JSON list of C-alpha atoms and ligand atoms in Angstrom, two decimals:
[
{"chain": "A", "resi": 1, "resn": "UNK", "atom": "CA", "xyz": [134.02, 73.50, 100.86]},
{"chain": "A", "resi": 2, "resn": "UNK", "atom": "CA", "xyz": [133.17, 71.56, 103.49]},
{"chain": "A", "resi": 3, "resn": "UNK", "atom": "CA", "xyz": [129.57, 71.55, 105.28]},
{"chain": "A", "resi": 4, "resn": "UNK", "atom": "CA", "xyz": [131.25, 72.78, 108.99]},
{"chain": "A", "resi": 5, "resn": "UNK", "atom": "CA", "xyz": [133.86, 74.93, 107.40]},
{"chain": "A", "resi": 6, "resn": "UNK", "atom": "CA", "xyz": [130.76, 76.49, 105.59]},
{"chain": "A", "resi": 7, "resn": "UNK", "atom": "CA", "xyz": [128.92, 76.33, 108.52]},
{"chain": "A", "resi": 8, "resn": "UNK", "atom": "CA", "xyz": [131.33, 78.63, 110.76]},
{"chain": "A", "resi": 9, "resn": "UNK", "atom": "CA", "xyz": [132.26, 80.71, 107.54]},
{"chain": "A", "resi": 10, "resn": "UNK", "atom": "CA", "xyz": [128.03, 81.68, 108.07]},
{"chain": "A", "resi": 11, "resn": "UNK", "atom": "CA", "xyz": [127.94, 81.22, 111.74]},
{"chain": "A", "resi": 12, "resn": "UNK", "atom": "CA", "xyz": [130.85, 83.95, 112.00]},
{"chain": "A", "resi": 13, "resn": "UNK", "atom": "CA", "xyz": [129.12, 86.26, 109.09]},
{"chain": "A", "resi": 14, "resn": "UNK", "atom": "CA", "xyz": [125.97, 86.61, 111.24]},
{"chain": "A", "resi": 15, "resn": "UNK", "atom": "CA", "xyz": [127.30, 86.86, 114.56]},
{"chain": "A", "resi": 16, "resn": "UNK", "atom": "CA", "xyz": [129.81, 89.85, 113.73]},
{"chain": "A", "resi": 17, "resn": "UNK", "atom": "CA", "xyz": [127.67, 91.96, 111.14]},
{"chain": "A", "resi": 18, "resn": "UNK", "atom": "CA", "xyz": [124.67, 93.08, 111.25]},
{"chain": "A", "resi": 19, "resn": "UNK", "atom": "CA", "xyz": [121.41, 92.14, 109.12]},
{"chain": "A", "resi": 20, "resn": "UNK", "atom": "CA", "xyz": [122.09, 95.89, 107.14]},
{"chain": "A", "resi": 21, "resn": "UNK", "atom": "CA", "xyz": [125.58, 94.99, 106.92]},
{"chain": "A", "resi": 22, "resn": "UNK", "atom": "CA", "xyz": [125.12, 92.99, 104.59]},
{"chain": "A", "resi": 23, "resn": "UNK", "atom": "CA", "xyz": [125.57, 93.36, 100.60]},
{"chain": "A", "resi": 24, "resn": "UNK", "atom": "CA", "xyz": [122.52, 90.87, 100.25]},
{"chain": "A", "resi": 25, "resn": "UNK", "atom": "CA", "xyz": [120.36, 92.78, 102.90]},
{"chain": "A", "resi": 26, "resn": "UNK", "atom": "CA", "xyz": [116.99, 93.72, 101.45]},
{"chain": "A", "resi": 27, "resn": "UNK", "atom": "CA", "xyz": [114.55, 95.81, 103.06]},
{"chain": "A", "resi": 28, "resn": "UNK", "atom": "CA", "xyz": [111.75, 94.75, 100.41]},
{"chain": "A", "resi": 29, "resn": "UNK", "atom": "CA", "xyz": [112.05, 91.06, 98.78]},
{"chain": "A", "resi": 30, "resn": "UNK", "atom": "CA", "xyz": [110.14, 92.57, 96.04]},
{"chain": "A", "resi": 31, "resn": "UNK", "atom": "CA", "xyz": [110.96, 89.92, 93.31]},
{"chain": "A", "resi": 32, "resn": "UNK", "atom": "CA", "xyz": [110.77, 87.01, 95.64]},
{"chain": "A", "resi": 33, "resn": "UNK", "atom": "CA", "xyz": [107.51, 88.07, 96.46]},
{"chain": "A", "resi": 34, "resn": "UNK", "atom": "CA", "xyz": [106.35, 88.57, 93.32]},
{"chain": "A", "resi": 35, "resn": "UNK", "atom": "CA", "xyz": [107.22, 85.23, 91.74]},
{"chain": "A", "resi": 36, "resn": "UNK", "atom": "CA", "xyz": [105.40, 83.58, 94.54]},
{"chain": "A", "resi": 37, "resn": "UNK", "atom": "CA", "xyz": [102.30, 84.84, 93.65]},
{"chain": "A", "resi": 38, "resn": "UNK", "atom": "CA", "xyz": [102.78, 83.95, 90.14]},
{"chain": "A", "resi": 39, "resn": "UNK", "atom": "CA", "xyz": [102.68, 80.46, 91.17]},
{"chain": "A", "resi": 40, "resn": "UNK", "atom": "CA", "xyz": [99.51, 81.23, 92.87]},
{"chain": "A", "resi": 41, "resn": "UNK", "atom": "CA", "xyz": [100.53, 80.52, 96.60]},
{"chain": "A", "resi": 42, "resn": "UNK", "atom": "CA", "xyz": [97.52, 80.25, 98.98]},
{"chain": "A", "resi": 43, "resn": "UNK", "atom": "CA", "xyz": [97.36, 81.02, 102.70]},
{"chain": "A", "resi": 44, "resn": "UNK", "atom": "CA", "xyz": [97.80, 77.35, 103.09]},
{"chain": "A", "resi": 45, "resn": "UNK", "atom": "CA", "xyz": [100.92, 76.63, 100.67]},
{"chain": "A", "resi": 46, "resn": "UNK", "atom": "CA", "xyz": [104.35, 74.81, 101.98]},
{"chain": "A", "resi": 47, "resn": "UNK", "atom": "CA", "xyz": [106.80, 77.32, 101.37]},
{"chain": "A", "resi": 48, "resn": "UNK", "atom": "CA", "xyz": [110.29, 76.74, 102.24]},
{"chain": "A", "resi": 49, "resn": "UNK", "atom": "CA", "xyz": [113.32, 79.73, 101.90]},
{"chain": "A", "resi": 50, "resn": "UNK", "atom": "CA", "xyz": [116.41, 77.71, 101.89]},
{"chain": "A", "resi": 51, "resn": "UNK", "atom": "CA", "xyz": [120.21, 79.80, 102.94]},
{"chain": "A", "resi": 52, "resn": "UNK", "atom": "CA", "xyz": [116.57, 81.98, 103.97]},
{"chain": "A", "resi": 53, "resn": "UNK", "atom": "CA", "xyz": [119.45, 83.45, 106.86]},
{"chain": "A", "resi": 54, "resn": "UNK", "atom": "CA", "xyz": [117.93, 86.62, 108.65]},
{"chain": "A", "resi": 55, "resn": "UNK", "atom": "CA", "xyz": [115.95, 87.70, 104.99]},
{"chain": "A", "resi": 56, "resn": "UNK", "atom": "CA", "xyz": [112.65, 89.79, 105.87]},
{"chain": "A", "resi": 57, "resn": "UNK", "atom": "CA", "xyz": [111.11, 87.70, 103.27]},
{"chain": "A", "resi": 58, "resn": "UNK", "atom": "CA", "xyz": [109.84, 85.84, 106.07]},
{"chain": "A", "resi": 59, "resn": "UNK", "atom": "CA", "xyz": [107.61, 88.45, 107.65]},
{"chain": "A", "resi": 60, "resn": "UNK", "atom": "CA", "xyz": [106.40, 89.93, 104.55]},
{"chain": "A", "resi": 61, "resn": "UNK", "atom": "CA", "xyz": [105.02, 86.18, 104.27]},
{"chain": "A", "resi": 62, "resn": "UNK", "atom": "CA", "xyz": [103.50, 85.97, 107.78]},
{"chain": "A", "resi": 63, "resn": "UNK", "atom": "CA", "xyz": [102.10, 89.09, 106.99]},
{"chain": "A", "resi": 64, "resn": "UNK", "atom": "CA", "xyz": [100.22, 87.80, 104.30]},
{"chain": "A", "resi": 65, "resn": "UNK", "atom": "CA", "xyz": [98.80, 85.15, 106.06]},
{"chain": "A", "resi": 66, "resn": "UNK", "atom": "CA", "xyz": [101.10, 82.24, 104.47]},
{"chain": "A", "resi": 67, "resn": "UNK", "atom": "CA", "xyz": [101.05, 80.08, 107.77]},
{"chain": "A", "resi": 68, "resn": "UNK", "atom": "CA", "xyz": [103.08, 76.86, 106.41]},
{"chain": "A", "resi": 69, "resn": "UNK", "atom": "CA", "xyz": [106.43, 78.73, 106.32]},
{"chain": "A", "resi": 70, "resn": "UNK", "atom": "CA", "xyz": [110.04, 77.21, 106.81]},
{"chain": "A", "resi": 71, "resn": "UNK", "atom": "CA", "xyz": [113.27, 79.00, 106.78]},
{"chain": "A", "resi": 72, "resn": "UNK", "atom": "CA", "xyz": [116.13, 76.43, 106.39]},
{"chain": "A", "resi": 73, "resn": "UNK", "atom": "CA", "xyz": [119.96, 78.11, 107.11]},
{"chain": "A", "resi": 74, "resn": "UNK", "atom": "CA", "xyz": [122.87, 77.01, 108.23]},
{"chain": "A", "resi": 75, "resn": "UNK", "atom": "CA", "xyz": [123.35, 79.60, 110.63]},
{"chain": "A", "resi": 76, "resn": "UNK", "atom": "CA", "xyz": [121.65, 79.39, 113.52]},
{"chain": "A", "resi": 77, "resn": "UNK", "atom": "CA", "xyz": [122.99, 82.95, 114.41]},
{"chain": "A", "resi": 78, "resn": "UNK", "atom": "CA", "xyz": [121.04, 84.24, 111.36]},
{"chain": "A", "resi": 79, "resn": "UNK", "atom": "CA", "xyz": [117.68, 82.30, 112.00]},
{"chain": "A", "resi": 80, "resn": "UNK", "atom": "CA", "xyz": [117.32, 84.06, 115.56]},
{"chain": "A", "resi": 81, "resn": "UNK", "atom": "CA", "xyz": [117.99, 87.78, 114.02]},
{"chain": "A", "resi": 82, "resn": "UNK", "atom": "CA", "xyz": [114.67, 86.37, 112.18]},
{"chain": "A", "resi": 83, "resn": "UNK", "atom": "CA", "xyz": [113.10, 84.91, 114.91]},
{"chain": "A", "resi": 84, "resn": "UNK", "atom": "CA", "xyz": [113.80, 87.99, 117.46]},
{"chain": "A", "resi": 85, "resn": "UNK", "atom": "CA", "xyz": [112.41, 90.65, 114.38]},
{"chain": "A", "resi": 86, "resn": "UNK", "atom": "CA", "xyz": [109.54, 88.17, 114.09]},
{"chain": "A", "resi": 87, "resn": "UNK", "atom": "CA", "xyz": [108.28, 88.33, 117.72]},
{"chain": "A", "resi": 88, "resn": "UNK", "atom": "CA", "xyz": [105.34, 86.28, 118.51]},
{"chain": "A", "resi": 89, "resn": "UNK", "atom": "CA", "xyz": [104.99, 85.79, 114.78]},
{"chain": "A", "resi": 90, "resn": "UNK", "atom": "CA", "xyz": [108.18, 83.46, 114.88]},
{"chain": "A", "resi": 91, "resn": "UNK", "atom": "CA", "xyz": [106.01, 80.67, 116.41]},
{"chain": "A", "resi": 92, "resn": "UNK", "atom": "CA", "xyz": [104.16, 80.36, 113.48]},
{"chain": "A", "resi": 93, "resn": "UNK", "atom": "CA", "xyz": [107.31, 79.64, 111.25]},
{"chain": "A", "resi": 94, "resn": "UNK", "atom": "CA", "xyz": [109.34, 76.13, 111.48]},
{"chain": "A", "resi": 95, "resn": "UNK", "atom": "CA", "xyz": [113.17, 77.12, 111.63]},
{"chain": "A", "resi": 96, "resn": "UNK", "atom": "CA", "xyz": [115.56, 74.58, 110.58]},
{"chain": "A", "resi": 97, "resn": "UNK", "atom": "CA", "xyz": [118.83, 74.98, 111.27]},
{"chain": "A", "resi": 98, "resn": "UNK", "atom": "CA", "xyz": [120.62, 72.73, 108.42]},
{"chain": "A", "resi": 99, "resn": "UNK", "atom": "CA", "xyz": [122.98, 72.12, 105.07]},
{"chain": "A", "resi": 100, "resn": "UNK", "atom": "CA", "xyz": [120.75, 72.42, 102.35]},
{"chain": "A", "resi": 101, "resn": "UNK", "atom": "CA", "xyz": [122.90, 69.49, 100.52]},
{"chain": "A", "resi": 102, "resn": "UNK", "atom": "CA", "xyz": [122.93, 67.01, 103.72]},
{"chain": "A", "resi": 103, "resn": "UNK", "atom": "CA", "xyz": [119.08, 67.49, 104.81]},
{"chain": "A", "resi": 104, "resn": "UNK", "atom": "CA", "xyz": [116.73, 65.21, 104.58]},
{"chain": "A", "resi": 105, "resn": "UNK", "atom": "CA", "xyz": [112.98, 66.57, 104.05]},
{"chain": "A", "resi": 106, "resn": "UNK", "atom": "CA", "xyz": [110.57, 65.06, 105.85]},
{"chain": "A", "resi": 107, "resn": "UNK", "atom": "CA", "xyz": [107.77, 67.06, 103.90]},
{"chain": "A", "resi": 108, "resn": "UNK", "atom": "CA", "xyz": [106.88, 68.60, 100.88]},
{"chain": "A", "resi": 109, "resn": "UNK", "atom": "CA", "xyz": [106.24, 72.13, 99.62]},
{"chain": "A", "resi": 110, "resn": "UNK", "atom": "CA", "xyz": [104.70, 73.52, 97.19]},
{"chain": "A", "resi": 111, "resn": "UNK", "atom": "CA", "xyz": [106.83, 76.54, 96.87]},
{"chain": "A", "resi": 112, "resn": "UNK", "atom": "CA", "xyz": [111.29, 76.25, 97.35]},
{"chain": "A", "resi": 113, "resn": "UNK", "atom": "CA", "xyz": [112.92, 79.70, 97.39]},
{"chain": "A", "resi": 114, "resn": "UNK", "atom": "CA", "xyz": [116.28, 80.65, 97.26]},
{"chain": "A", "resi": 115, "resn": "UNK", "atom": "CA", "xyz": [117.62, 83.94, 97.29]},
{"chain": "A", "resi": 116, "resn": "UNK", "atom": "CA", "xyz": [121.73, 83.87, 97.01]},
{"chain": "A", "resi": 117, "resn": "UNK", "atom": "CA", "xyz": [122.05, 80.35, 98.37]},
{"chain": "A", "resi": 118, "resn": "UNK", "atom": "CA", "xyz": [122.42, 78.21, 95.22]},
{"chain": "A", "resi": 119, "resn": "UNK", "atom": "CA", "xyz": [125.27, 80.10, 94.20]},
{"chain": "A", "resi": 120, "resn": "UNK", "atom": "CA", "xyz": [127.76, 79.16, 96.25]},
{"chain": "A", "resi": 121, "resn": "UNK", "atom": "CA", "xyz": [127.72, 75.70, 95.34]},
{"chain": "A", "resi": 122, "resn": "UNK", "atom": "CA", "xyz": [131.06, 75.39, 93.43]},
{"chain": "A", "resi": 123, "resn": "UNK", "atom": "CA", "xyz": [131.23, 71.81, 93.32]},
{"chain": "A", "resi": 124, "resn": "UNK", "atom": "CA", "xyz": [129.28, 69.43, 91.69]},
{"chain": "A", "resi": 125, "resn": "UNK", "atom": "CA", "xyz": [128.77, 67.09, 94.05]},
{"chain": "A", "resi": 126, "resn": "UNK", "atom": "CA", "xyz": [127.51, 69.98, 96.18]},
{"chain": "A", "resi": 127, "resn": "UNK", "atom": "CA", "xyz": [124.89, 70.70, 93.25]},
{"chain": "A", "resi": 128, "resn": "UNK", "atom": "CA", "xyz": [123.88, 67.21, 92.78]},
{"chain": "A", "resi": 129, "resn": "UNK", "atom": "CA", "xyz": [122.72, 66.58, 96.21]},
{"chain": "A", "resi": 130, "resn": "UNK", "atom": "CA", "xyz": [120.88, 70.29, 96.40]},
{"chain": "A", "resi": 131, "resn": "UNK", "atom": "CA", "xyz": [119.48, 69.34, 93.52]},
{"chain": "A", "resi": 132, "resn": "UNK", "atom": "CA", "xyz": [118.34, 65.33, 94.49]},
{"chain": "A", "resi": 133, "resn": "UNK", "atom": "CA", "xyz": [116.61, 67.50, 97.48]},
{"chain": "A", "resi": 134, "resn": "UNK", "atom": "CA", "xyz": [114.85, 69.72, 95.10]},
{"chain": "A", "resi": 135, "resn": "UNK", "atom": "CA", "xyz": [113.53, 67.42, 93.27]},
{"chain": "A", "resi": 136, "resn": "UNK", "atom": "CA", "xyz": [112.32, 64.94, 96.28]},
{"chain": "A", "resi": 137, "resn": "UNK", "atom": "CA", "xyz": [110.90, 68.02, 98.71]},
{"chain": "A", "resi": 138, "resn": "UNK", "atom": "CA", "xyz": [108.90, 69.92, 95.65]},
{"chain": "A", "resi": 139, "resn": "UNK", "atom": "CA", "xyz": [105.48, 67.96, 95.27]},
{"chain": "A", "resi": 140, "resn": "UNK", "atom": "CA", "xyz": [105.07, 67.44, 91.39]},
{"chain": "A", "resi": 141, "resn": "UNK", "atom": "CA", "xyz": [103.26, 70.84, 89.75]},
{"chain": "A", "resi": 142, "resn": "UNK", "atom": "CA", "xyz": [105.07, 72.71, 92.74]},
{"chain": "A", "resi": 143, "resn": "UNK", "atom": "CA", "xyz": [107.45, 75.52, 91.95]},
{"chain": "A", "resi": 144, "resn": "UNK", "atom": "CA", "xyz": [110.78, 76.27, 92.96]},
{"chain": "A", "resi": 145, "resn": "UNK", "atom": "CA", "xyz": [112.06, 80.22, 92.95]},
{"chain": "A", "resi": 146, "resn": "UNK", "atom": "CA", "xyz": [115.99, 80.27, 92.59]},
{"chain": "A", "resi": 147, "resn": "UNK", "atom": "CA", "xyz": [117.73, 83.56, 92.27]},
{"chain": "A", "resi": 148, "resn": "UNK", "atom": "CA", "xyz": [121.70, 83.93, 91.52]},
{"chain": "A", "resi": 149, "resn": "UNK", "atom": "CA", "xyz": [123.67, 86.59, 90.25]},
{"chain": "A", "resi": 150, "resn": "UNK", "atom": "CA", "xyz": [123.48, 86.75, 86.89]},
{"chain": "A", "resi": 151, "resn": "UNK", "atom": "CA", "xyz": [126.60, 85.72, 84.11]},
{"chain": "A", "resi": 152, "resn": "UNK", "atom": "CA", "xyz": [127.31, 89.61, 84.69]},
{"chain": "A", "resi": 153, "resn": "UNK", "atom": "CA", "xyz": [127.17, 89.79, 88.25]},
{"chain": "A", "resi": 154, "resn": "UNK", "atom": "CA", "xyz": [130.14, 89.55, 90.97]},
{"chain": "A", "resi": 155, "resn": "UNK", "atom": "CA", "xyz": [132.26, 86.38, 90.72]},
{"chain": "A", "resi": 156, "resn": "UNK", "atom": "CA", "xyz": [132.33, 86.66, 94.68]},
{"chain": "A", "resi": 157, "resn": "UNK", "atom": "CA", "xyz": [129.98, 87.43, 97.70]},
{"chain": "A", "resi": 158, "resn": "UNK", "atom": "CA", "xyz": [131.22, 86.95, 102.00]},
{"chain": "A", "resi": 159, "resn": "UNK", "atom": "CA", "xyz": [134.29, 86.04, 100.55]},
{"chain": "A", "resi": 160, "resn": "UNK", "atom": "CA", "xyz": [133.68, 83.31, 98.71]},
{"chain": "A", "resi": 161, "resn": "UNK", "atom": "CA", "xyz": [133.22, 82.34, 95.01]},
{"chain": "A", "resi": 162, "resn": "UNK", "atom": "CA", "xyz": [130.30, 81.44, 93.43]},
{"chain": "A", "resi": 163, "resn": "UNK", "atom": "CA", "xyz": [128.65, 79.85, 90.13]},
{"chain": "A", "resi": 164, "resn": "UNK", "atom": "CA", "xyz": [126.68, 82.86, 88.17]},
{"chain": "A", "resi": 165, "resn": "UNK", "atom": "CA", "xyz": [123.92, 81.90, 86.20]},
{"chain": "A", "resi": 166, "resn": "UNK", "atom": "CA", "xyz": [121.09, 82.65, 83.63]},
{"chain": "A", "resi": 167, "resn": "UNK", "atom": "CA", "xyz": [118.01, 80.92, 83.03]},
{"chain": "A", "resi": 168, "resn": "UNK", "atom": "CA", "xyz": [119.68, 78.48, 80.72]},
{"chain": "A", "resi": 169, "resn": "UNK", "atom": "CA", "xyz": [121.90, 77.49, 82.49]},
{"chain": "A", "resi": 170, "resn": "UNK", "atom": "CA", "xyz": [120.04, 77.27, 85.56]},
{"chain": "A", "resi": 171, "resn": "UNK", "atom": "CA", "xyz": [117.44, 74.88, 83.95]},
{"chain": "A", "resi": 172, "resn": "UNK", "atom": "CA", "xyz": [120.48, 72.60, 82.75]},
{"chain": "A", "resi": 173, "resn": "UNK", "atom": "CA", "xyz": [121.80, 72.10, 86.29]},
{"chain": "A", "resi": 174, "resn": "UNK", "atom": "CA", "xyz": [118.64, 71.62, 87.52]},
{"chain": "A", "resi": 175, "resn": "UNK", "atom": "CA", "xyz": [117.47, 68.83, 85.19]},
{"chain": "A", "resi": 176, "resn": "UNK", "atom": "CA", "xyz": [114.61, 67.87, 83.54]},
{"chain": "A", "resi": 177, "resn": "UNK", "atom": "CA", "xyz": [112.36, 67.44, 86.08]},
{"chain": "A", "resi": 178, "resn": "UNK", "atom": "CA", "xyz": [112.32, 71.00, 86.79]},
{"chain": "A", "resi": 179, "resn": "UNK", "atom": "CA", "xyz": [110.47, 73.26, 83.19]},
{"chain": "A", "resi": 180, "resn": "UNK", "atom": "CA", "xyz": [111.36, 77.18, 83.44]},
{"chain": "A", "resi": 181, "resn": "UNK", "atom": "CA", "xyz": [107.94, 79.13, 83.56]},
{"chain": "A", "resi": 182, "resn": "UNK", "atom": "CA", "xyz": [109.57, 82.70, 84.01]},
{"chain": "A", "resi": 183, "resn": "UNK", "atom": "CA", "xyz": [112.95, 84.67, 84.36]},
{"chain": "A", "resi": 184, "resn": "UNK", "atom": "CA", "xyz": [113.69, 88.25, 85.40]},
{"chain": "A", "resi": 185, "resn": "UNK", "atom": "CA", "xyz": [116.60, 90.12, 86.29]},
{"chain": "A", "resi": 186, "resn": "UNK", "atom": "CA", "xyz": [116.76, 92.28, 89.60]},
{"chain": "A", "resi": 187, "resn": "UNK", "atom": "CA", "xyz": [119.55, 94.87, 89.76]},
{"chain": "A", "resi": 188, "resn": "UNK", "atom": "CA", "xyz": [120.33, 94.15, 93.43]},
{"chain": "A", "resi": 189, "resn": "UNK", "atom": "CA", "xyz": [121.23, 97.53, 95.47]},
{"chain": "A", "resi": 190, "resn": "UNK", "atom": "CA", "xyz": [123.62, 97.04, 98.17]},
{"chain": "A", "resi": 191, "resn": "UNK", "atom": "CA", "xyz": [123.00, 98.77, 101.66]},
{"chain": "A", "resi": 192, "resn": "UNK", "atom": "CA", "xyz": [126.43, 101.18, 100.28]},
{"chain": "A", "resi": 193, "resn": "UNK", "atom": "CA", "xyz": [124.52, 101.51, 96.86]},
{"chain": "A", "resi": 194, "resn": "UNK", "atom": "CA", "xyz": [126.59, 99.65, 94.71]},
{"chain": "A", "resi": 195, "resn": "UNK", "atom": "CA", "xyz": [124.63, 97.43, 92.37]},
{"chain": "A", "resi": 196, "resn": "UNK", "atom": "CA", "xyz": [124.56, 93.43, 92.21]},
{"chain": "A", "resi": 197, "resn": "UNK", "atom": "CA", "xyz": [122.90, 92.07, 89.29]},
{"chain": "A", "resi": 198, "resn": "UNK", "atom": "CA", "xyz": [120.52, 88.95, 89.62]},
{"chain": "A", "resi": 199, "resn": "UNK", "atom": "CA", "xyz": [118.45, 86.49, 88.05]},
{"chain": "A", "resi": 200, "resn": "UNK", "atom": "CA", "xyz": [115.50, 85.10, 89.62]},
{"chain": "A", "resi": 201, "resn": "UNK", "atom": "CA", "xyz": [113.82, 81.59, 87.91]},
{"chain": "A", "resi": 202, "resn": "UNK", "atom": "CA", "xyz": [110.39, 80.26, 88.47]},
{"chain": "A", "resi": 203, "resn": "UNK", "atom": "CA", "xyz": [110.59, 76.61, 87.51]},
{"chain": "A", "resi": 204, "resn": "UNK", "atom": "CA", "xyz": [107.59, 74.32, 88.05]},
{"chain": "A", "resi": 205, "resn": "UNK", "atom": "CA", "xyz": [108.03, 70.41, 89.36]},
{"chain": "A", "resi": 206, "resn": "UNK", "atom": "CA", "xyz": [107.28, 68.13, 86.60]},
{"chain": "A", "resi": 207, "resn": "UNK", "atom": "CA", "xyz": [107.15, 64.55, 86.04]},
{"chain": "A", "resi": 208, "resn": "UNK", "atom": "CA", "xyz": [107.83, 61.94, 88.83]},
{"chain": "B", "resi": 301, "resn": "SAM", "atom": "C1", "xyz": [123.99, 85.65, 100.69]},
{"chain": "B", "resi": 301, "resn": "SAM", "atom": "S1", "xyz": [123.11, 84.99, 102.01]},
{"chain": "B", "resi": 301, "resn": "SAM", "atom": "C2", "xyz": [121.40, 85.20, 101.49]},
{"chain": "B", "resi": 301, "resn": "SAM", "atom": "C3", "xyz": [120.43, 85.12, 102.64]},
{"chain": "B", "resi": 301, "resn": "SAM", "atom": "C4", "xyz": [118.97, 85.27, 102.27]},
{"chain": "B", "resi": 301, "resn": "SAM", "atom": "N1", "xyz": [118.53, 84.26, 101.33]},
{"chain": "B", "resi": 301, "resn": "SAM", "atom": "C5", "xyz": [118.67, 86.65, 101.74]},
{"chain": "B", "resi": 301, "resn": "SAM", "atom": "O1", "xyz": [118.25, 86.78, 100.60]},
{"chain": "B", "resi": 301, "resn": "SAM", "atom": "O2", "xyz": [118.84, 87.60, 102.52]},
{"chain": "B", "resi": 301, "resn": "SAM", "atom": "C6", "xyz": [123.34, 83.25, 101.80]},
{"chain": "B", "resi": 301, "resn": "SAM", "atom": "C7", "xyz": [122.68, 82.44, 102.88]},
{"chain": "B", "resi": 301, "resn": "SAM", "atom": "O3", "xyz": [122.76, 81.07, 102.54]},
{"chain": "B", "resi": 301, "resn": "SAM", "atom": "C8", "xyz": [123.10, 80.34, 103.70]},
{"chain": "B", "resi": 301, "resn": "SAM", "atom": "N2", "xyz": [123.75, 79.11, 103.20]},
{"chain": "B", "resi": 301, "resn": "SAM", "atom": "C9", "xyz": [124.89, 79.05, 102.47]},
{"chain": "B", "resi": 301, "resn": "SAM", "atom": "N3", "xyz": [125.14, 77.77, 102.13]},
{"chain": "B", "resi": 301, "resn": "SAM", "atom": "C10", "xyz": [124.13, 77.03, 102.65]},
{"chain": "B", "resi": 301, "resn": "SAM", "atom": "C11", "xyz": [123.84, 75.65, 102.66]},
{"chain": "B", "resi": 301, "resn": "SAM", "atom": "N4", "xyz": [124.63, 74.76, 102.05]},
{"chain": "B", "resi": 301, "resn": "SAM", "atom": "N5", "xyz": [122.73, 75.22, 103.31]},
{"chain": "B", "resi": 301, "resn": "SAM", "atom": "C12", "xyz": [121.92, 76.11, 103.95]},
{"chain": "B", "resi": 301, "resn": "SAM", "atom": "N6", "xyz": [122.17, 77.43, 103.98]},
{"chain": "B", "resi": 301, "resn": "SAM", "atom": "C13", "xyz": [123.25, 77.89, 103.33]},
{"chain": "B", "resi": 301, "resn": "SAM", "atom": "C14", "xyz": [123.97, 81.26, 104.50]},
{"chain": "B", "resi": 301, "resn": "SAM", "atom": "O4", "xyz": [124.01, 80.94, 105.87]},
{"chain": "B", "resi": 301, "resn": "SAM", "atom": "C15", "xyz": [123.31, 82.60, 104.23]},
{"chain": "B", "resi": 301, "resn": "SAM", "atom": "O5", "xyz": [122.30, 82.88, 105.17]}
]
């Protein structure tokens, strides 16, 4: 897929539905939050949510004091839902509005997350330059959080296809600069209670 044809498919998502309209909406980012503190995130940690789109991951975050936090989307639409939820608390946050596999960082972070983002990278040249960003933005000994549904979750989401995962397989696409330090599976409830299953990944940035 193309990076505007992506672009509008998200622009359009967010404009016409709501954030609880959602089959990825999540009151709670329970897992997400959890594996960040396994890495042992400080108040001061770079913590970036890429596809982070309207997620409430981002307040829970502010909430906890995290004040170097950066929600990358494509969708400008979504990153205001964010922003407007936020309130005053939105001016801590940078926003980017951006294709995770055109950017170029211009920092490093200790922590990337990715909730339902990866997954919809069906070609490989499309993985290859996520994954050249990965490895440049994540400061060596940082982590990087990637959740997908798992090999026995939904072969779609929005529409569109995506690339299901496990660990494994994860770790192979991601390379070896990137050593697996924990994997759980989340059995994702949708806001019409159907169930998505997930993995979620804590790798850790080795090597140079
Ligand atoms: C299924 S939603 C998940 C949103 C959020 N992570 C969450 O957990 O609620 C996927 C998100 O990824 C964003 N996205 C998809 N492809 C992207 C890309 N190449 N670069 C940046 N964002 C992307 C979409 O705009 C959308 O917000």
């Amino acid at each position: 897929m193309e990076s505007h044809d992506r672009q509008d498919h998200w622009q359009s998502v967010y404009t016409k539905k709501s954030e609880s309209e959602v089959s990825w909406f999540q009151e709670n980012p329970a897992p997400s939050l959890a594996m960040i503190e396994q890495t042992g995130a400080a108040p001061g940690s770079a913590i970036i949510d890429i596809g982070g789109g309207a997620s409430r991951l981002v307040d829970r975050l502010v909430e906890r004091d995290f004040r170097n936090v950066t929600v990358l989307d494509l969708s400008r639409a979504a990153l205001e839902v964010a922003k407007a939820r936020l309130g005053d608390g939105a001016a801590q946050v940078q926003w980017l509005v951006a294709d995770g596999t055109i950017w170029e960082p211009q920092d490093t972070y200790d922590i990337w997350h990715d909730r339902a983002a990866f997954h919809f990278l069906t070609d490989q040249a499309d993985r290859a330059a996520y994954v050249a960003r990965l490895g440049q933005a994540v400061r060596v000994g940082g982590h990087a959080i990637i959740a997908t549904f798992a090999l026995d979750g939904p072969e779609r989401c929005s529409g569109l296809p995506v690339v299901r995962y496990d660990a494994a397989s994860l770790g192979k696409t991601l390379g070896d600069r990137f050593e697996l330090v924990n994997t759980r599976s989340d059995a994702h409830a949708t806001p019409w209670g159907s169930e998505q299953s997930f993995q979620f990944s804590l790798f850790r940035r080795v090597g140079s």
